[in-house]
Amino acid sequence: MTNEVCERVPAIRSVMMPRDTNALGTIFGGHILSLIDLAAGQHARTIAPRRFVTKVMREVEFIAPVFVGDAVSFYVRTVKMGKTSVTVEVQVEAVRGVDALKTHHVTSAEVVMVAVDDQYNPIPIVSA
């Protein structure tokens, strides 16, 4: 495993664009959820070269809005390793405006990723 359990590492960063806004002018929660899923999947693949699928997204908490132009970073850490699954915590932070030194914690979630074979049956993450 390349990342120690409890070590927080950056997974992805994206600048939010107008196409991802809702009628209130903030970024759709669903767009943030899809990026959380992407970050968790990317992290799982650093643990083992397997195909992973999302089993559960839990403890999703939208703490603050995300705006067009925000640079949003997704930090991940391994919470738990199972035989066929890995639980990943994703913390989402936004940098907005000209103050690149100040980050805003905007969302967090816990995602369970399961390793699967070509028929999408669970398989061990690490070969015996």
mmCIF file of C-alpha atoms in Angstrom:
data_model
loop_
_atom_site.group_PDB
_atom_site.id
_atom_site.type_symbol
_atom_site.label_atom_id
_atom_site.label_comp_id
_atom_site.label_asym_id
_atom_site.label_seq_id
_atom_site.Cartn_x
_atom_site.Cartn_y
_atom_site.Cartn_z
ATOM 1 C CA MET A 1 0.000 0.000 0.000
ATOM 2 C CA THR A 2 1.502 3.328 -1.028
ATOM 3 C CA ASN A 3 -0.415 5.482 1.464
ATOM 4 C CA GLU A 4 -0.255 4.733 5.172
ATOM 5 C CA VAL A 5 -3.563 4.500 6.991
ATOM 6 C CA CYS A 6 -4.413 7.958 8.405
ATOM 7 C CA GLU A 7 -2.100 9.898 6.043
ATOM 8 C CA ARG A 8 -4.043 12.615 4.205
ATOM 9 C CA VAL A 9 -2.960 13.037 0.593
ATOM 10 C CA PRO A 10 -4.235 15.172 -2.299
ATOM 11 C CA ALA A 11 -6.191 13.173 -4.879
ATOM 12 C CA ILE A 12 -7.558 15.726 -7.365
ATOM 13 C CA ARG A 13 -8.035 19.473 -7.809
ATOM 14 C CA SER A 14 -10.490 21.195 -10.123
ATOM 15 C CA VAL A 15 -11.595 24.747 -10.837
ATOM 16 C CA MET A 16 -15.380 25.062 -10.725
ATOM 17 C CA MET A 17 -16.958 26.306 -13.937
ATOM 18 C CA PRO A 18 -20.333 27.952 -14.755
ATOM 19 C CA ARG A 19 -21.682 24.781 -16.429
ATOM 20 C CA ASP A 20 -21.769 23.110 -12.989
ATOM 21 C CA THR A 21 -23.976 25.683 -11.227
ATOM 22 C CA ASN A 22 -27.529 25.409 -10.006
ATOM 23 C CA ALA A 23 -30.210 28.101 -10.223
ATOM 24 C CA LEU A 24 -28.803 29.785 -7.098
ATOM 25 C CA GLY A 25 -25.406 30.253 -8.709
ATOM 26 C CA THR A 26 -23.537 27.745 -6.560
ATOM 27 C CA ILE A 27 -22.015 24.455 -7.686
ATOM 28 C CA PHE A 28 -24.409 21.486 -7.778
ATOM 29 C CA GLY A 29 -23.974 19.144 -4.826
ATOM 30 C CA GLY A 30 -24.181 16.274 -7.316
ATOM 31 C CA HIS A 31 -21.133 17.602 -9.142
ATOM 32 C CA ILE A 32 -19.176 17.677 -5.882
ATOM 33 C CA LEU A 33 -20.383 14.125 -5.124
ATOM 34 C CA SER A 34 -19.116 12.891 -8.490
ATOM 35 C CA LEU A 35 -15.702 14.432 -7.794
ATOM 36 C CA ILE A 36 -15.658 12.843 -4.320
ATOM 37 C CA ASP A 37 -16.347 9.488 -5.993
ATOM 38 C CA LEU A 38 -13.547 10.120 -8.482
ATOM 39 C CA ALA A 39 -11.101 11.057 -5.718
ATOM 40 C CA ALA A 40 -11.967 7.956 -3.651
ATOM 41 C CA GLY A 41 -11.603 5.710 -6.708
ATOM 42 C CA GLN A 42 -8.281 7.263 -7.603
ATOM 43 C CA HIS A 43 -7.054 6.687 -4.059
ATOM 44 C CA ALA A 44 -8.211 3.058 -4.078
ATOM 45 C CA ARG A 45 -6.207 2.420 -7.257
ATOM 46 C CA THR A 46 -3.067 3.696 -5.523
ATOM 47 C CA ILE A 47 -3.552 0.956 -2.934
ATOM 48 C CA ALA A 48 -3.913 -1.883 -5.459
ATOM 49 C CA PRO A 49 -4.072 -2.148 -9.261
ATOM 50 C CA ARG A 50 -7.666 -3.361 -9.258
ATOM 51 C CA ARG A 51 -10.990 -2.253 -10.680
ATOM 52 C CA PHE A 52 -12.954 -0.581 -7.876
ATOM 53 C CA VAL A 53 -16.623 0.311 -7.637
ATOM 54 C CA THR A 54 -18.396 2.492 -5.120
ATOM 55 C CA LYS A 55 -20.356 0.475 -2.581
ATOM 56 C CA VAL A 56 -21.425 3.215 -0.193
ATOM 57 C CA MET A 57 -21.098 6.944 0.276
ATOM 58 C CA ARG A 58 -21.810 7.810 3.882
ATOM 59 C CA GLU A 59 -21.402 10.733 6.189
ATOM 60 C CA VAL A 60 -21.647 13.211 3.323
ATOM 61 C CA GLU A 61 -21.787 16.662 4.836
ATOM 62 C CA PHE A 62 -22.120 19.837 2.799
ATOM 63 C CA ILE A 63 -20.594 22.436 5.113
ATOM 64 C CA ALA A 64 -20.331 25.521 2.891
ATOM 65 C CA PRO A 65 -21.248 26.442 -0.693
ATOM 66 C CA VAL A 66 -18.823 26.165 -3.584
ATOM 67 C CA PHE A 67 -18.752 28.975 -6.143
ATOM 68 C CA VAL A 68 -17.766 29.367 -9.779
ATOM 69 C CA GLY A 69 -14.033 29.989 -9.950
ATOM 70 C CA ASP A 70 -13.228 28.194 -6.693
ATOM 71 C CA ALA A 71 -10.196 25.905 -6.898
ATOM 72 C CA VAL A 72 -11.475 22.825 -5.118
ATOM 73 C CA SER A 73 -9.095 20.220 -3.712
ATOM 74 C CA PHE A 74 -10.052 16.703 -2.663
ATOM 75 C CA TYR A 75 -7.875 15.184 0.054
ATOM 76 C CA VAL A 76 -8.157 11.500 0.880
ATOM 77 C CA ARG A 77 -7.016 9.114 3.562
ATOM 78 C CA THR A 78 -7.517 5.431 4.141
ATOM 79 C CA VAL A 79 -9.772 4.865 7.123
ATOM 80 C CA LYS A 80 -10.089 1.079 6.981
ATOM 81 C CA MET A 81 -8.853 -1.792 4.864
ATOM 82 C CA GLY A 82 -11.004 -4.881 4.446
ATOM 83 C CA LYS A 83 -10.450 -8.051 2.440
ATOM 84 C CA THR A 84 -12.270 -6.712 -0.638
ATOM 85 C CA SER A 85 -12.905 -3.092 0.315
ATOM 86 C CA VAL A 86 -11.228 0.100 1.377
ATOM 87 C CA THR A 87 -12.950 2.897 3.274
ATOM 88 C CA VAL A 88 -11.750 6.333 2.195
ATOM 89 C CA GLU A 89 -12.371 9.647 3.917
ATOM 90 C CA VAL A 90 -12.566 12.566 1.502
ATOM 91 C CA GLN A 91 -12.160 16.149 2.715
ATOM 92 C CA VAL A 92 -13.034 18.895 0.239
ATOM 93 C CA GLU A 93 -11.474 22.347 0.497
ATOM 94 C CA ALA A 94 -11.972 25.419 -1.678
ATOM 95 C CA VAL A 95 -9.726 28.369 -2.358
ATOM 96 C CA ARG A 96 -11.727 31.309 -3.616
ATOM 97 C CA GLY A 97 -10.911 34.698 -4.971
ATOM 98 C CA VAL A 98 -7.485 36.263 -4.750
ATOM 99 C CA ASP A 99 -6.700 34.973 -1.250
ATOM 100 C CA ALA A 100 -4.944 31.754 -2.231
ATOM 101 C CA LEU A 101 -3.652 31.290 1.314
ATOM 102 C CA LYS A 102 -7.095 30.838 2.865
ATOM 103 C CA THR A 103 -8.955 27.564 2.363
ATOM 104 C CA HIS A 104 -12.575 26.853 3.176
ATOM 105 C CA HIS A 105 -13.591 23.365 4.292
ATOM 106 C CA VAL A 106 -16.721 22.819 2.181
ATOM 107 C CA THR A 107 -17.586 19.114 2.202
ATOM 108 C CA SER A 108 -16.582 15.791 3.687
ATOM 109 C CA ALA A 109 -17.599 12.205 3.025
ATOM 110 C CA GLU A 110 -16.685 8.610 3.711
ATOM 111 C CA VAL A 111 -16.669 6.284 0.704
ATOM 112 C CA VAL A 112 -16.410 2.493 0.637
ATOM 113 C CA MET A 113 -14.755 1.192 -2.533
ATOM 114 C CA VAL A 114 -14.889 -2.537 -3.419
ATOM 115 C CA ALA A 115 -12.394 -4.324 -5.679
ATOM 116 C CA VAL A 116 -14.165 -6.321 -8.402
ATOM 117 C CA ASP A 117 -13.303 -8.698 -11.231
ATOM 118 C CA ASP A 118 -14.457 -8.436 -14.862
ATOM 119 C CA GLN A 119 -17.917 -9.719 -13.881
ATOM 120 C CA TYR A 120 -18.125 -7.173 -11.041
ATOM 121 C CA ASN A 121 -17.797 -9.814 -8.313
ATOM 122 C CA PRO A 122 -15.835 -8.751 -5.211
ATOM 123 C CA ILE A 123 -12.216 -9.899 -5.168
ATOM 124 C CA PRO A 124 -9.432 -9.566 -2.599
ATOM 125 C CA ILE A 125 -7.573 -6.284 -2.744
ATOM 126 C CA VAL A 126 -4.235 -7.939 -2.057
ATOM 127 C CA SER A 127 -3.448 -11.338 -3.563
ATOM 128 C CA ALA A 128 -2.845 -14.070 -1.010
#
